[in-house]
Coordinates of C-alpha atoms in Angstrom, one line a residue:
Chain N
M1 CA 18.3 -36.6 -3.9
F2 CA 14.6 -37.5 -5.0
G3 CA 16.0 -36.9 -8.8
L4 CA 17.5 -34.0 -8.2
P5 CA 21.1 -32.4 -9.3
A6 CA 23.4 -32.8 -5.8
T7 CA 24.0 -29.2 -6.9
T8 CA 20.5 -28.4 -6.8
T9 CA 20.2 -30.9 -3.5
A10 CA 22.8 -29.1 -1.9
I11 CA 21.1 -25.5 -2.1
M12 CA 18.2 -26.4 -1.6
V13 CA 19.7 -29.0 1.7
G14 CA 22.1 -25.7 2.5
V15 CA 19.7 -23.3 2.5
L16 CA 16.5 -24.6 4.5
G17 CA 19.1 -26.0 6.7
F18 CA 20.4 -23.0 7.4
W19 CA 17.9 -21.1 8.3
V20 CA 16.6 -23.6 10.2
V21 CA 19.8 -23.2 12.4
Y22 CA 19.4 -19.4 12.3
T23 CA 16.3 -19.4 13.8
L24 CA 16.8 -22.3 17.3
V25 CA 20.3 -20.2 17.1
F26 CA 17.8 -17.0 17.5
Y27 CA 15.0 -18.5 19.4
F28 CA 17.7 -20.2 22.2
T29 CA 20.6 -17.6 22.4
T30 CA 17.2 -14.2 23.6
G31 CA 15.7 -16.4 26.1
G32 CA 16.7 -13.2 28.4
W33 CA 14.9 -10.9 26.2
S34 CA 11.6 -12.3 29.2
V35 CA 13.0 -9.9 31.9
E36 CA 11.6 -7.2 29.7
D37 CA 8.3 -8.5 29.6
V38 CA 6.3 -6.5 31.6
D39 CA 1.8 -6.8 32.1
K40 CA 0.4 -3.5 30.5
D41 CA -2.6 -4.5 33.1
T42 CA -0.4 -4.8 36.6
G43 CA 3.0 -3.4 35.2
E44 CA 4.4 -6.1 37.0
V45 CA 7.6 -8.2 34.6
T46 CA 6.1 -11.6 34.3
R47 CA 8.5 -14.5 33.7
Chain Q
M1 CA -25.0 -24.7 -6.1
S2 CA -21.9 -26.4 -6.5
I3 CA -19.9 -27.9 -3.6
E4 CA -16.8 -25.4 -4.5
L5 CA -19.5 -22.2 -3.8
V6 CA -21.3 -23.7 -0.5
F7 CA -17.3 -23.9 1.1
L8 CA -17.3 -20.5 -0.7
V9 CA -20.0 -19.4 1.0
L10 CA -19.4 -22.0 3.9
Y11 CA -16.0 -19.3 4.7
F12 CA -16.6 -16.5 3.9
A13 CA -19.7 -16.4 6.3
A14 CA -17.0 -18.2 9.1
M15 CA -14.1 -15.0 7.9
L16 CA -17.4 -13.0 8.6
G17 CA -18.1 -13.7 12.3
I18 CA -14.8 -13.4 12.9
G19 CA -14.4 -9.8 12.1
V20 CA -18.0 -9.3 13.5
W21 CA -16.1 -11.1 16.9
A22 CA -13.1 -9.0 16.6
A23 CA -15.2 -5.4 15.5
R24 CA -16.9 -6.1 19.6
R25 CA -13.4 -6.6 21.0
K26 CA -11.5 -3.8 19.7
S27 CA -10.9 -1.0 22.1
A28 CA -12.5 2.8 21.7
T29 CA -9.2 3.8 21.6
T30 CA -6.8 4.6 18.1
E31 CA -4.2 2.8 19.2
G32 CA -6.9 -0.2 19.7
F33 CA -8.4 0.3 16.0
L34 CA -4.4 0.2 14.6
L35 CA -2.7 -1.8 16.8
A36 CA -5.1 -3.6 18.5
D37 CA -4.0 -2.2 22.0
R38 CA -0.9 -4.3 21.3
S39 CA -2.1 -7.3 23.1
L40 CA -0.8 -10.4 20.7
G41 CA 0.3 -13.3 21.0
P42 CA 3.5 -15.6 18.8
A43 CA 0.9 -17.6 16.9
V44 CA -1.0 -14.1 15.6
T45 CA 1.4 -12.6 15.2
A46 CA 3.3 -14.7 13.5
L47 CA 0.8 -15.8 10.9
R48 CA -0.8 -12.2 10.6
L49 CA 3.3 -11.3 9.1
Q50 CA 3.4 -14.7 6.5
S51 CA -0.3 -14.9 5.6
S52 CA -0.8 -10.9 4.8
S53 CA 2.4 -10.2 2.8
M54 CA 2.1 -13.4 0.1
S55 CA -1.3 -15.0 -0.2
G56 CA -2.3 -13.8 -3.8
Y57 CA 1.6 -13.7 -5.3
M58 CA 1.8 -17.4 -3.5
F59 CA -0.8 -19.1 -5.5
L60 CA -0.9 -17.5 -8.9
G61 CA 3.2 -15.9 -8.9
A62 CA 4.9 -18.5 -7.7
G63 CA 3.6 -21.8 -9.0
S64 CA 4.0 -19.3 -12.4
L65 CA 7.4 -19.2 -12.1
G66 CA 8.3 -22.5 -11.1
Y67 CA 6.0 -23.9 -14.4
S68 CA 7.9 -21.5 -16.4
Q69 CA 10.9 -21.8 -15.1
G70 CA 11.7 -24.6 -13.3
Y71 CA 13.7 -24.7 -10.0
F72 CA 14.8 -21.1 -10.9
G73 CA 12.5 -20.5 -8.8
M74 CA 13.1 -22.0 -5.4
W75 CA 15.7 -19.0 -5.2
Y76 CA 12.7 -16.4 -4.4
A77 CA 11.3 -20.1 -2.2
L78 CA 14.8 -20.0 -0.5
G79 CA 14.8 -15.8 0.9
D80 CA 11.4 -16.1 0.9
V81 CA 11.3 -18.7 4.2
G82 CA 13.8 -17.1 6.2
G83 CA 11.9 -13.3 5.9
G84 CA 9.4 -14.1 8.5
V85 CA 12.8 -14.6 11.0
L86 CA 15.0 -12.4 9.8
N87 CA 12.3 -9.0 10.2
L88 CA 11.6 -10.3 14.1
S89 CA 15.5 -11.1 14.8
I90 CA 16.4 -7.8 13.4
L91 CA 13.4 -5.2 13.9
G92 CA 11.0 -7.3 16.6
R93 CA 11.7 -6.2 20.0
R94 CA 13.5 -3.1 19.0
M95 CA 10.7 -1.7 17.3
R96 CA 8.4 -3.0 19.7
K97 CA 9.5 -1.0 22.6
L98 CA 10.6 1.7 20.0
S99 CA 6.8 2.2 19.3
A100 CA 5.9 2.2 22.2
M101 CA 8.4 4.6 24.1
L102 CA 7.4 6.9 20.9
G103 CA 3.9 7.1 21.0
S104 CA 3.8 5.8 17.5
I105 CA 0.7 3.5 16.8
T106 CA 1.3 3.5 12.4
S107 CA 4.6 2.6 11.1
I108 CA 4.7 5.5 8.7
G109 CA 4.1 7.7 11.6
Y110 CA 6.4 5.6 13.6
L111 CA 9.1 7.0 10.9
E112 CA 8.6 10.5 11.9
H113 CA 9.4 10.0 15.4
R114 CA 11.4 8.1 14.8
Y115 CA 13.6 10.2 12.4
P116 CA 11.2 13.7 13.5
S117 CA 10.0 16.0 10.1
P118 CA 6.3 16.4 8.4
W119 CA 8.6 15.4 5.4
T120 CA 9.6 12.2 7.0
R121 CA 5.4 11.0 6.8
A122 CA 4.1 12.3 3.2
I123 CA 7.3 10.6 1.8
A124 CA 7.1 7.7 3.4
A125 CA 3.3 8.1 3.0
A126 CA 3.1 8.7 -0.4
V127 CA 5.8 5.9 -1.8
A128 CA 4.0 3.0 0.8
L129 CA 0.6 4.3 -0.9
F130 CA 2.2 3.9 -4.3
C131 CA 3.7 0.5 -3.7
M132 CA 0.4 -0.9 -1.8
F133 CA -1.2 0.2 -4.5
F134 CA 0.5 -2.0 -6.9
Y135 CA 0.2 -5.0 -4.3
V136 CA -4.1 -4.4 -4.1
L137 CA -4.3 -4.0 -7.4
A138 CA -1.7 -7.9 -8.0
Q139 CA -4.8 -9.8 -5.0
F140 CA -8.1 -8.1 -7.5
L141 CA -6.4 -10.2 -10.7
A142 CA -5.4 -13.3 -8.1
G143 CA -9.3 -13.2 -6.5
G144 CA -10.4 -12.8 -10.1
Q145 CA -9.2 -15.1 -11.5
G146 CA -8.9 -18.0 -8.7
L147 CA -13.3 -16.9 -8.2
A148 CA -13.5 -17.2 -12.7
M149 CA -12.3 -20.2 -11.7
V150 CA -14.9 -21.8 -9.1
T151 CA -17.6 -20.0 -10.4
G152 CA -17.1 -20.3 -14.2
L153 CA -18.0 -16.9 -14.8
S154 CA -16.0 -14.8 -16.6
V155 CA -13.0 -13.1 -15.2
D156 CA -13.6 -8.6 -15.3
V157 CA -16.9 -10.2 -13.6
S158 CA -15.3 -12.6 -10.6
M159 CA -12.6 -9.1 -10.7
I160 CA -15.6 -7.3 -9.8
I161 CA -18.0 -9.5 -7.2
A162 CA -14.3 -10.7 -5.4
V163 CA -13.4 -6.7 -4.6
S164 CA -17.0 -5.8 -4.2
V165 CA -16.4 -8.6 -1.9
I166 CA -13.1 -7.2 -0.6
I167 CA -14.5 -3.8 -0.3
G168 CA -16.6 -4.4 2.1
Y169 CA -15.0 -6.7 4.5
T170 CA -12.4 -4.0 4.4
F171 CA -15.1 -1.6 6.2
L172 CA -15.5 -4.2 9.1
G173 CA -13.3 -3.7 11.5
G174 CA -9.8 -2.9 12.8
Y175 CA -6.5 -4.4 13.3
L176 CA -7.9 -6.8 15.5
A177 CA -10.8 -8.2 13.5
V178 CA -7.6 -8.5 10.0
A179 CA -5.6 -9.8 12.5
Y180 CA -7.2 -13.0 13.4
T181 CA -9.1 -13.5 10.0
D182 CA -4.9 -13.6 8.7
F183 CA -4.4 -16.2 12.1
V184 CA -6.9 -18.6 10.2
Q185 CA -6.5 -17.8 6.9
A186 CA -3.1 -18.9 7.3
I187 CA -3.8 -22.0 9.1
V188 CA -6.3 -22.5 6.1
M189 CA -3.3 -21.8 3.7
V190 CA -1.4 -23.9 5.0
I191 CA -3.7 -27.3 5.0
G192 CA -4.9 -26.1 1.7
M193 CA -1.5 -26.0 0.1
L194 CA -0.3 -28.9 1.5
W195 CA -2.9 -31.2 0.7
I196 CA -3.2 -30.0 -2.5
L197 CA 1.1 -30.6 -3.5
V198 CA -0.1 -34.6 -1.2
A199 CA -2.8 -35.0 -3.9
T200 CA 0.3 -33.8 -6.6
L201 CA 3.0 -36.4 -5.3
Q202 CA 0.3 -38.9 -5.5
Y203 CA -0.5 -38.4 -8.7
V204 CA 2.4 -38.1 -10.9
G205 CA 3.9 -41.1 -8.8
G206 CA 5.4 -39.6 -6.0
L207 CA 8.6 -37.1 -6.0
T208 CA 11.8 -39.0 -7.4
A209 CA 9.1 -39.7 -10.2
G210 CA 7.9 -36.2 -10.4
H211 CA 11.3 -35.3 -11.0
E212 CA 11.7 -37.7 -13.5
Q213 CA 8.8 -36.3 -15.8
L214 CA 10.0 -33.3 -15.6
A215 CA 13.7 -34.3 -16.4
A216 CA 11.5 -35.8 -19.6
V217 CA 10.4 -32.3 -20.1
D218 CA 13.5 -29.6 -19.7
A219 CA 16.6 -31.0 -17.5
D220 CA 17.3 -27.6 -17.3
L221 CA 14.6 -27.4 -15.0
L222 CA 15.8 -28.9 -12.2
T223 CA 18.6 -26.8 -12.1
M224 CA 19.0 -23.6 -10.3
W225 CA 19.5 -22.1 -13.3
G226 CA 16.3 -21.8 -15.1
V227 CA 15.8 -22.7 -18.7
D228 CA 18.1 -22.2 -21.1
Q229 CA 20.5 -22.2 -18.4
Q230 CA 20.2 -18.7 -18.7
Y231 CA 20.7 -17.5 -14.7
L232 CA 24.3 -19.7 -14.6
G233 CA 26.8 -17.0 -13.5
E234 CA 24.0 -14.7 -12.3
W235 CA 24.7 -13.7 -9.5
G236 CA 23.1 -9.9 -9.1
V237 CA 19.9 -12.0 -10.3
I238 CA 20.0 -14.9 -8.5
I239 CA 20.9 -13.0 -5.3
G240 CA 18.5 -10.0 -5.3
A241 CA 15.4 -12.4 -5.2
V242 CA 17.0 -14.3 -2.7
L243 CA 17.4 -11.2 -0.6
I244 CA 13.5 -9.7 -1.9
F245 CA 11.4 -12.2 0.1
S246 CA 14.2 -12.4 2.5
I247 CA 15.9 -8.7 4.0
G248 CA 12.9 -7.6 1.0
Y249 CA 10.4 -8.2 3.5
M250 CA 11.5 -5.6 6.8
G251 CA 10.2 -2.6 3.9
W252 CA 7.0 -3.4 4.2
P253 CA 4.5 -1.2 6.4
H254 CA 1.9 -2.8 6.2
V255 CA 4.5 -5.8 7.5
N256 CA 5.9 -3.8 10.4
V257 CA 2.8 -2.9 11.4
S258 CA 3.0 -6.3 13.7
H259 CA 6.0 -5.4 15.7
M260 CA 4.6 -2.8 17.3
A261 CA 0.9 -4.8 18.0
M262 CA 3.1 -7.3 19.6
R263 CA 1.7 -7.6 23.0
Q264 CA 5.9 -8.0 24.1
P265 CA 8.7 -7.0 22.5
S266 CA 9.4 -11.4 23.7
V267 CA 6.8 -12.2 21.8
A268 CA 9.5 -11.7 19.1
R269 CA 10.9 -15.3 19.4
R270 CA 8.3 -17.6 19.4
A271 CA 7.0 -16.9 16.3
G272 CA 10.4 -16.4 14.9
L273 CA 9.9 -20.1 15.4
Y274 CA 6.1 -20.2 14.0
A275 CA 7.2 -18.8 10.5
T276 CA 9.4 -20.3 9.7
G277 CA 7.7 -23.4 10.9
F278 CA 5.3 -21.8 8.5
N279 CA 7.6 -21.1 6.3
L280 CA 8.9 -24.3 5.7
A281 CA 5.1 -26.2 5.1
F282 CA 3.8 -23.8 3.0
I283 CA 6.3 -21.4 0.8
P284 CA 8.1 -24.3 -0.9
A285 CA 4.9 -26.4 -1.6
A286 CA 3.9 -23.6 -3.9
Y287 CA 7.0 -23.3 -6.4
L288 CA 7.1 -27.4 -6.9
I289 CA 3.2 -27.0 -7.3
G290 CA 3.8 -25.9 -10.6
M291 CA 7.2 -27.1 -12.3
M292 CA 4.6 -30.3 -11.8
A293 CA 1.9 -28.6 -13.3
L294 CA 4.5 -28.8 -16.4
V295 CA 3.3 -33.0 -16.2
I296 CA -0.3 -32.1 -15.0
V297 CA -1.4 -29.9 -16.8
P298 CA 0.9 -28.9 -20.0
N299 CA 0.2 -26.4 -22.4
L300 CA -1.0 -23.9 -20.3
D301 CA -2.5 -20.4 -21.8
N302 CA -1.7 -18.5 -19.1
P303 CA 0.6 -20.5 -16.3
E304 CA -0.4 -17.9 -13.6
L305 CA -3.5 -20.3 -13.4
A306 CA -1.1 -23.4 -12.8
I307 CA -1.5 -24.0 -9.3
F308 CA -5.9 -23.7 -9.7
E309 CA -5.4 -26.3 -12.5
V310 CA -3.1 -29.1 -10.5
A311 CA -5.7 -28.5 -7.9
A312 CA -9.4 -29.0 -10.3
T313 CA -7.1 -32.2 -12.1
V314 CA -5.1 -33.8 -9.0
L315 CA -8.3 -32.9 -6.1
P316 CA -12.0 -34.9 -5.7
S317 CA -14.7 -32.5 -5.7
F318 CA -15.1 -31.6 -2.1
A319 CA -11.2 -30.9 -2.0
L320 CA -10.8 -29.1 -4.1
G321 CA -14.5 -26.8 -2.6
I322 CA -12.4 -26.5 0.6
V323 CA -9.3 -26.0 -0.9
M324 CA -10.9 -22.8 -3.2
A325 CA -12.4 -21.4 -1.1
A326 CA -9.6 -21.4 1.5
I327 CA -7.1 -19.9 -1.6
M328 CA -9.9 -17.5 -2.3
A329 CA -10.3 -16.4 1.8
A330 CA -6.3 -16.2 2.3
I331 CA -6.1 -14.0 -1.3
M332 CA -9.0 -11.7 -0.1
S333 CA -7.5 -11.7 3.9
T334 CA -4.5 -10.1 2.1
A335 CA -6.5 -7.5 0.4
D336 CA -8.6 -6.9 3.3
A337 CA -4.8 -6.1 5.2
L338 CA -3.7 -3.7 2.8
L339 CA -6.5 -1.6 2.3
L340 CA -6.7 -1.0 5.6
Q341 CA -3.0 -0.2 6.0
A342 CA -3.5 1.6 2.3
G343 CA -6.9 3.3 3.9
T344 CA -5.0 3.7 7.5
I345 CA -2.3 6.3 6.2
A346 CA -5.2 7.9 4.3
S347 CA -6.4 9.0 6.6
H348 CA -4.4 9.3 9.9
D349 CA -0.6 9.5 8.2
L350 CA -2.3 12.4 5.9
W351 CA -5.0 13.9 6.6
G352 CA -5.3 13.3 10.7
R353 CA -1.5 15.5 10.8
F354 CA -1.8 17.5 7.4
R355 CA -4.9 18.8 7.6
K356 CA -5.2 22.1 9.8
G357 CA -7.2 22.1 12.5
A358 CA -8.8 19.1 14.6
V359 CA -9.9 16.2 12.5
D360 CA -13.4 14.5 13.8
E361 CA -13.3 10.6 13.4
R362 CA -16.2 10.9 11.2
S363 CA -13.9 13.0 8.8
S364 CA -11.0 10.4 9.4
V365 CA -13.0 7.2 8.6
N366 CA -14.5 9.1 5.3
V367 CA -11.6 10.2 4.1
S368 CA -10.5 5.9 4.6
R369 CA -13.5 4.9 3.1
I370 CA -12.4 7.2 0.2
T371 CA -9.4 6.2 -0.1
V372 CA -10.2 2.3 -0.3
L373 CA -12.9 3.1 -2.5
V374 CA -10.6 4.8 -5.4
L375 CA -8.2 2.6 -4.8
G376 CA -10.6 -0.2 -5.9
V377 CA -12.4 1.3 -8.3
I378 CA -8.9 2.3 -10.9
G379 CA -7.4 -1.0 -9.5
V380 CA -10.4 -3.1 -11.3
V381 CA -10.0 -0.1 -13.8
L382 CA -7.1 -1.2 -14.8
A383 CA -7.1 -4.9 -14.4
I384 CA -9.7 -5.0 -16.9
T385 CA -8.4 -2.9 -19.6
E386 CA -4.1 -3.8 -19.1
P387 CA -4.2 -6.4 -17.1
P388 CA -0.6 -6.8 -15.7
G389 CA 1.1 -10.7 -14.5
V390 CA 0.4 -11.4 -10.3
F391 CA 4.5 -12.4 -10.4
S392 CA 5.6 -9.0 -11.6
I393 CA 3.5 -6.6 -10.4
V394 CA 4.3 -8.8 -6.6
V395 CA 8.1 -8.3 -7.8
F396 CA 7.6 -4.6 -8.3
A397 CA 5.8 -3.3 -5.6
T398 CA 8.1 -5.8 -3.2
S399 CA 12.0 -3.8 -5.0
V400 CA 10.6 -0.9 -4.6
L401 CA 9.4 -0.7 -1.3
G402 CA 12.2 -3.2 -0.2
A403 CA 14.4 -0.3 -1.6
A404 CA 12.2 2.7 -0.5
F405 CA 12.3 1.0 3.6
V406 CA 14.4 -1.3 4.3
P407 CA 17.1 1.0 5.6
V408 CA 15.7 3.0 7.5
Y409 CA 13.4 0.3 9.4
V410 CA 16.9 -1.2 10.4
C411 CA 18.8 2.0 11.3
A412 CA 15.8 3.7 13.8
V413 CA 16.9 0.7 15.6
W414 CA 20.3 0.1 15.4
W415 CA 22.3 3.1 14.6
K416 CA 21.7 6.3 17.1
K417 CA 23.0 8.1 14.0
A418 CA 20.7 7.3 11.3
N419 CA 18.7 11.3 11.3
T420 CA 16.2 12.9 9.2
P421 CA 18.2 14.1 6.1
G422 CA 20.0 10.1 5.7
A423 CA 16.4 8.9 6.2
L424 CA 14.3 11.2 3.5
A425 CA 17.4 11.1 1.2
S426 CA 17.3 7.2 1.7
I427 CA 13.7 7.3 1.2
V428 CA 13.6 9.4 -2.1
V429 CA 17.2 7.8 -3.4
G430 CA 16.3 4.1 -2.7
T431 CA 12.3 3.9 -4.5
V432 CA 13.7 6.5 -7.5
A433 CA 16.7 3.8 -8.5
A434 CA 14.6 0.6 -7.8
V435 CA 11.8 2.3 -10.0
T436 CA 14.5 3.3 -12.3
A437 CA 15.9 0.2 -12.1
Q438 CA 12.2 -1.7 -13.2
L439 CA 11.9 0.6 -15.8
T440 CA 14.8 0.2 -18.1
G441 CA 15.0 -3.9 -17.4
S442 CA 18.0 -4.4 -15.0
S443 CA 18.4 -7.8 -14.4
D444 CA 18.8 -8.3 -18.4
S445 CA 21.0 -5.3 -19.5
I446 CA 23.0 -5.0 -16.4
G447 CA 22.2 -8.4 -14.3
F448 CA 21.2 -6.7 -11.2
D449 CA 17.8 -6.9 -9.5
P450 CA 16.5 -4.2 -8.9
M451 CA 15.9 -4.2 -5.1
G452 CA 19.3 -5.3 -4.9
I453 CA 20.4 -1.8 -6.7
G454 CA 17.3 0.1 -5.1
I455 CA 19.3 -0.9 -1.4
T456 CA 22.9 -0.5 -2.0
C457 CA 21.9 3.3 -3.7
S458 CA 19.3 3.8 0.0
V459 CA 22.0 2.5 2.6
I460 CA 24.9 4.7 0.9
A461 CA 22.3 7.3 1.2
I462 CA 21.4 7.0 4.5
V463 CA 24.7 6.4 5.5
V464 CA 26.9 9.9 3.9
V465 CA 24.0 12.2 4.4
S466 CA 23.5 10.9 8.4
L467 CA 27.3 11.4 8.7
L468 CA 27.5 14.5 6.7
T469 CA 24.4 16.3 8.6
Q470 CA 25.2 14.9 12.1
R471 CA 26.1 18.9 12.8
S472 CA 23.4 20.6 11.6
S473 CA 20.7 18.2 12.2
P474 CA 21.4 16.2 14.8
V475 CA 19.3 13.6 16.2
P476 CA 17.6 14.7 18.7
E477 CA 17.5 13.5 22.3
H478 CA 14.4 12.1 23.6
V479 CA 15.3 9.4 20.1
L480 CA 18.6 9.0 20.9
V481 CA 17.4 8.3 25.0
A482 CA 14.7 6.2 23.9
V483 CA 16.7 4.0 20.8
E484 CA 19.6 3.4 23.3
E485 CA 16.8 2.4 25.7
A486 CA 15.4 0.2 22.9
A487 CA 18.9 -1.9 22.6
R488 CA 18.8 -2.2 26.3
V489 CA 17.4 -5.5 27.4
R490 CA 15.4 -4.9 30.1
P491 CA 12.0 -3.0 30.8
V492 CA 11.0 0.6 29.8
P493 CA 11.6 2.7 32.7
A494 CA 8.3 4.3 33.7
R495 CA 10.0 8.3 32.7
L496 CA 10.2 6.9 29.2
A497 CA 7.2 5.9 28.8
A498 CA 4.9 7.4 26.0
G499 CA 2.8 10.2 27.8
E500 CA 4.6 10.1 30.5
D501 CA 8.2 12.4 29.5
P502 CA 6.7 15.5 28.9
T503 CA 9.4 15.7 25.2
L504 CA 7.1 12.6 23.5
A505 CA 4.0 13.2 25.0
S506 CA 3.8 16.3 22.4
Q507 CA 4.1 13.4 19.6
L508 CA 1.0 10.8 20.4
P509 CA -1.9 11.5 18.6
D510 CA -5.0 12.8 19.4
L511 CA -6.9 9.4 21.1
D512 CA -9.6 11.5 21.8
R513 CA -10.5 11.3 18.4
R514 CA -12.1 8.3 17.3

């Protein structure tokens, strides 16, 4: 792809893809963290 | 005045404006000055974290590596892309909560609170200052070389001008000023880098055509194994290249302070998204432009100027002015963040912590400014008399910081048995091992990256020493409670809020000093 050797393409796409998946998994599996968001001014939990 | 200089002056004026605005907004408390009152949202957190840790290196070191080793340099980029989200996902939320519960307002002070001992702060501060000096030196070199390209002045004169501006700018304001200028810099950096990349690819006829021309120079440049395939099978070096900018970030005190300044622990979630997005757009581009420089500007005397030379060749003069101004401002922004942190360590973590008797605000600020000046003068003298390469300095400082601090920051929130002797042993062993490996050239002699060696030693040290000393040096009860609470996903109970629990109140700094 793009004139690169297959190994280079596989490593580049594979590792960059891993980070994208890692980021999305991190984001979507941590939705529950919002329960500890306390407004500093009011002391109320914000949603 | 050339159009490049006009844009440079305009850019500095804009940054100065942000600095003045932030200085007016900042709180009168120490927490306000050092952590922006823990008020930063996900975008500022993510982009500040990214821009302050990579700008000077990315425009000189990364381009140089791409120019000299082709796609082998991408191993560094592949680790770097995940560095931000890795740091935020592993440390972000827990470090934000724990630092608030322990009443910590500096990233070095946080280590002393988690691993209670004055030695923790003294040793950590000394190692951090040592490494930060080298990192600042890299920014000075980058700033001098960049300004020389724009102005046509000699590199030495340009460096003195650049450093003078950096030091003057650093005196302006606290963390809020640095955070918001870094945020703007990050956006401009990514726009500037992508602008150069698009113009570069247009110049060489597209990505595929560029690769074909690169293959004509040396087909090995398109492989992940370097010129003459010298790194084929050298997995110790390759894994070290991936790890240095991925997990290495977690050991940088001036980066980890971003976690402590987050508005809420959950800010880490969205900040992770932004960090990866920024990194994907920005990081590989630097290495790719460096590679294409082999086609566009071959036979460079100084490969670290690859990106500057490519920009000067492929961009029209008005665009060149904007991009050059952005590059210069980004370099300077990184330097001011580092100098602010170095000044903070000297004034707050060393002078304020260990000097007997009351420390007033004026003496604390004076210590901070003297530190910045001393670092600046020594840096300039060293850079002029015996200038090392930006890439080698950054790799050296990153390796030592990573080896010294990654285990103590990670274990602080993830392993409650990690105690003070374990942390001290880890910092000392990691530093000594990484420096020794660097000086003896471990990559060439035994095929292992210095940070890999250093971090392996520091992990073993913290685990073994902590387990052996559990009875003689148990983790204090109030620290155990705070670490367990940081792990739980729920609002921090009022009794554990810093200053309200009498066992924690003694750790609070004297906020009245400022």
